[in-house]
Amino acid sequence: NSNTNGDDDGIPLPSKIVDTVITNPPFGTKNNEGIDVQFLRTAIRLARRAVYSFHKTSTRPYLIKLLRDTWGLNMEVVAQMKFDIPNMYKFHKQKSVDVEVDLIRVFWDDKNLDGSLSQSNNLSIGGNGGTKTDKEDGSADKEEDVESEGEEMPLGLRGHA
C-alpha cells in the first residue's frame, strides 16, 4: 500500500484505516534529522480525522509552515510540556535534560472528513526534509496562531519520550 503522495512509507496498512493516530516520534536531531516529519506524514496518511503528535517546541514555526502552508492542513497546539529525557545514548552528555515539547493536533476541514487532501497537497517535505532543530530563535513563536480554543492544559507536565 502506498501513502497519499504515492511513495511507500514502509507501513503495510491502507490509508485512512483509523480515526485518530497518536504518535511520539523521535525528535529528529543528531543523525536522524527529519524523522519526526516522516512519522507525522505517515500518521496523517493513516488517520481519517486527526493526528496528535509530540514535537520539540523549538520546531513549532517550521511545523506550522509545513502543515498549514505546504500540506494545507489545520494545526493547533493543545498542550505545552516538558519531557525529562534521561541519558540513553552515547551522545547524551548529561544525566537528564528537560525538553520543551508541544502536543499538536493536526486535522482537516469538515469537507474533507475522510482526510483526503487536495491535489496541491501531496505531503512532500521539501527543504531539509524535517524540522530544523539547530537553532532556537523563537522569533516565529506566534502563539495566537496555534493555541487551542478548548480547555487550557496545565504547563510543566512531565513525561518520557
Short mmCIF file of C-alpha atoms in Angstrom, two decimals:
data_model
loop_
_atom_site.label_atom_id
_atom_site.label_comp_id
_atom_site.label_asym_id
_atom_site.label_seq_id
_atom_site.Cartn_x
_atom_site.Cartn_y
_atom_site.Cartn_z
CA ASN A 1 0.00 0.00 0.00
CA SER A 2 1.17 3.50 -0.68
CA ASN A 3 0.63 6.76 1.11
CA THR A 4 -1.20 9.87 -0.08
CA ASN A 5 1.54 11.14 -2.38
CA GLY A 6 2.40 7.79 -3.86
CA ASP A 7 5.65 6.94 -2.06
CA ASP A 8 5.94 3.85 0.03
CA ASP A 9 6.41 4.72 3.72
CA GLY A 10 7.07 1.12 4.69
CA ILE A 11 3.93 0.77 6.81
CA PRO A 12 1.84 -2.11 5.43
CA LEU A 13 -1.53 -0.55 6.27
CA PRO A 14 -4.05 1.06 3.94
CA SER A 15 -4.61 4.81 4.06
CA LYS A 16 -7.33 6.19 6.34
CA ILE A 17 -7.58 2.95 8.32
CA VAL A 18 -8.17 4.55 11.76
CA ASP A 19 -9.98 7.64 13.02
CA THR A 20 -7.14 9.09 15.11
CA VAL A 21 -3.39 8.49 15.34
CA ILE A 22 -1.34 9.41 18.42
CA THR A 23 2.41 9.43 17.90
CA ASN A 24 5.53 10.30 19.86
CA PRO A 25 8.16 10.33 17.11
CA PRO A 26 11.88 10.72 17.61
CA PHE A 27 12.60 14.45 17.64
CA GLY A 28 14.73 14.43 14.50
CA THR A 29 18.06 15.54 15.91
CA LYS A 30 21.61 14.24 15.57
CA ASN A 31 21.77 11.55 12.87
CA ASN A 32 18.03 11.26 12.17
CA GLU A 33 17.05 14.80 11.17
CA GLY A 34 13.60 14.86 9.60
CA ILE A 35 12.39 11.55 11.01
CA ASP A 36 9.77 13.34 13.10
CA VAL A 37 8.18 14.72 9.92
CA GLN A 38 8.28 11.29 8.28
CA PHE A 39 6.35 9.89 11.26
CA LEU A 40 3.89 12.76 11.03
CA ARG A 41 3.34 12.26 7.29
CA THR A 42 2.61 8.56 7.80
CA ALA A 43 0.29 9.28 10.74
CA ILE A 44 -1.67 11.71 8.54
CA ARG A 45 -1.91 9.06 5.83
CA LEU A 46 -3.32 6.52 8.29
CA ALA A 47 -5.83 8.81 10.06
CA ARG A 48 -9.33 9.67 8.86
CA ARG A 49 -9.97 12.53 11.30
CA ALA A 50 -6.96 13.75 13.30
CA VAL A 51 -3.38 13.17 14.41
CA TYR A 52 -1.93 14.03 17.82
CA SER A 53 1.85 14.22 17.82
CA PHE A 54 4.64 15.36 20.17
CA HIS A 55 7.32 17.73 18.78
CA LYS A 56 10.01 19.97 20.23
CA THR A 57 8.55 23.43 20.85
CA SER A 58 11.52 24.96 19.01
CA THR A 59 10.24 23.34 15.80
CA ARG A 60 6.77 24.89 16.05
CA PRO A 61 7.32 27.65 13.43
CA TYR A 62 8.62 25.09 10.92
CA LEU A 63 5.71 22.71 11.56
CA ILE A 64 3.14 25.50 11.23
CA LYS A 65 4.57 26.45 7.85
CA LEU A 66 4.82 22.83 6.67
CA LEU A 67 1.39 21.71 7.85
CA ARG A 68 -0.60 24.83 7.01
CA ASP A 69 1.19 26.35 4.04
CA THR A 70 2.70 23.33 2.29
CA TRP A 71 0.31 20.49 3.18
CA GLY A 72 -2.85 22.63 3.59
CA LEU A 73 -3.84 21.08 6.91
CA ASN A 74 -5.03 22.62 10.17
CA MET A 75 -2.82 22.52 13.25
CA GLU A 76 -3.20 23.63 16.84
CA VAL A 77 -1.06 23.25 19.93
CA VAL A 78 -3.21 21.50 22.50
CA ALA A 79 -0.59 21.30 25.27
CA GLN A 80 2.91 22.50 26.10
CA MET A 81 5.01 20.46 28.49
CA LYS A 82 8.50 19.42 29.46
CA PHE A 83 9.78 15.93 28.74
CA ASP A 84 12.51 14.66 31.04
CA ILE A 85 14.85 12.88 28.61
CA PRO A 86 17.18 10.54 30.51
CA ASN A 87 20.72 9.79 29.37
CA MET A 88 20.08 6.90 26.97
CA TYR A 89 22.59 7.32 24.13
CA LYS A 90 26.34 7.75 23.78
CA PHE A 91 25.90 11.33 22.53
CA HIS A 92 23.95 12.34 25.67
CA LYS A 93 26.26 14.36 27.90
CA GLN A 94 24.02 14.99 30.93
CA LYS A 95 22.16 12.65 33.28
CA SER A 96 18.85 14.03 32.02
CA VAL A 97 17.54 17.07 30.15
CA ASP A 98 14.15 18.78 30.24
CA VAL A 99 12.96 19.40 26.68
CA GLU A 100 10.12 21.83 25.88
CA VAL A 101 7.54 19.87 23.90
CA ASP A 102 4.27 20.68 22.12
CA LEU A 103 1.44 18.23 21.71
CA ILE A 104 -0.05 19.23 18.38
CA ARG A 105 -3.34 18.26 16.81
CA VAL A 106 -3.41 18.03 13.03
CA PHE A 107 -6.83 17.93 11.42
CA TRP A 108 -8.54 18.68 8.14
CA ASP A 109 -11.57 20.69 7.10
CA ASP A 110 -15.06 19.28 7.66
CA LYS A 111 -15.50 18.91 3.91
CA ASN A 112 -12.54 16.50 3.97
CA LEU A 113 -13.58 14.41 6.98
CA ASP A 114 -12.08 11.37 5.32
CA GLY A 115 -8.70 13.09 5.48
CA SER A 116 -8.34 13.25 1.72
CA LEU A 117 -6.05 16.01 0.58
CA SER A 118 -6.38 18.48 -2.26
CA GLN A 119 -4.42 17.90 -5.45
CA SER A 120 -1.89 20.57 -4.45
CA ASN A 121 -1.41 18.81 -1.18
CA ASN A 122 0.93 15.89 -1.73
CA LEU A 123 2.59 15.78 1.71
CA SER A 124 6.02 16.33 0.24
CA ILE A 125 8.55 17.52 2.77
CA GLY A 126 10.82 19.73 0.70
CA GLY A 127 13.65 21.79 2.14
CA ASN A 128 15.89 19.91 4.51
CA GLY A 129 13.45 17.05 4.95
CA GLY A 130 12.39 17.73 8.51
CA THR A 131 12.20 20.08 11.39
CA LYS A 132 15.05 22.46 11.99
CA THR A 133 16.45 21.82 15.42
CA ASP A 134 19.82 23.51 15.09
CA LYS A 135 18.68 26.94 16.26
CA GLU A 136 16.22 28.26 18.77
CA ASP A 137 15.27 31.72 17.58
CA GLY A 138 11.70 31.75 18.93
CA SER A 139 11.01 34.77 16.69
CA ALA A 140 8.19 32.97 14.90
CA ASP A 141 6.54 31.79 18.11
CA LYS A 142 3.12 33.23 17.27
CA GLU A 143 1.11 31.51 19.94
CA GLU A 144 -2.05 33.37 18.97
CA ASP A 145 -1.98 31.47 15.68
CA VAL A 146 -1.70 28.00 17.19
CA GLU A 147 -3.33 27.90 20.60
CA SER A 148 -6.32 25.66 21.09
CA GLU A 149 -9.69 27.23 21.68
CA GLY A 150 -10.52 24.39 24.07
CA GLU A 151 -9.67 23.98 27.71
CA GLU A 152 -6.13 25.04 28.54
CA MET A 153 -3.79 22.27 29.63
CA PRO A 154 -1.52 22.87 32.64
CA LEU A 155 2.09 23.59 31.73
CA GLY A 156 5.00 21.71 33.17
CA LEU A 157 3.61 18.22 32.67
CA ARG A 158 6.33 15.62 32.79
CA GLY A 159 6.66 12.59 30.61
CA HIS A 160 9.18 10.36 28.93
CA ALA A 161 9.98 10.42 25.24
#
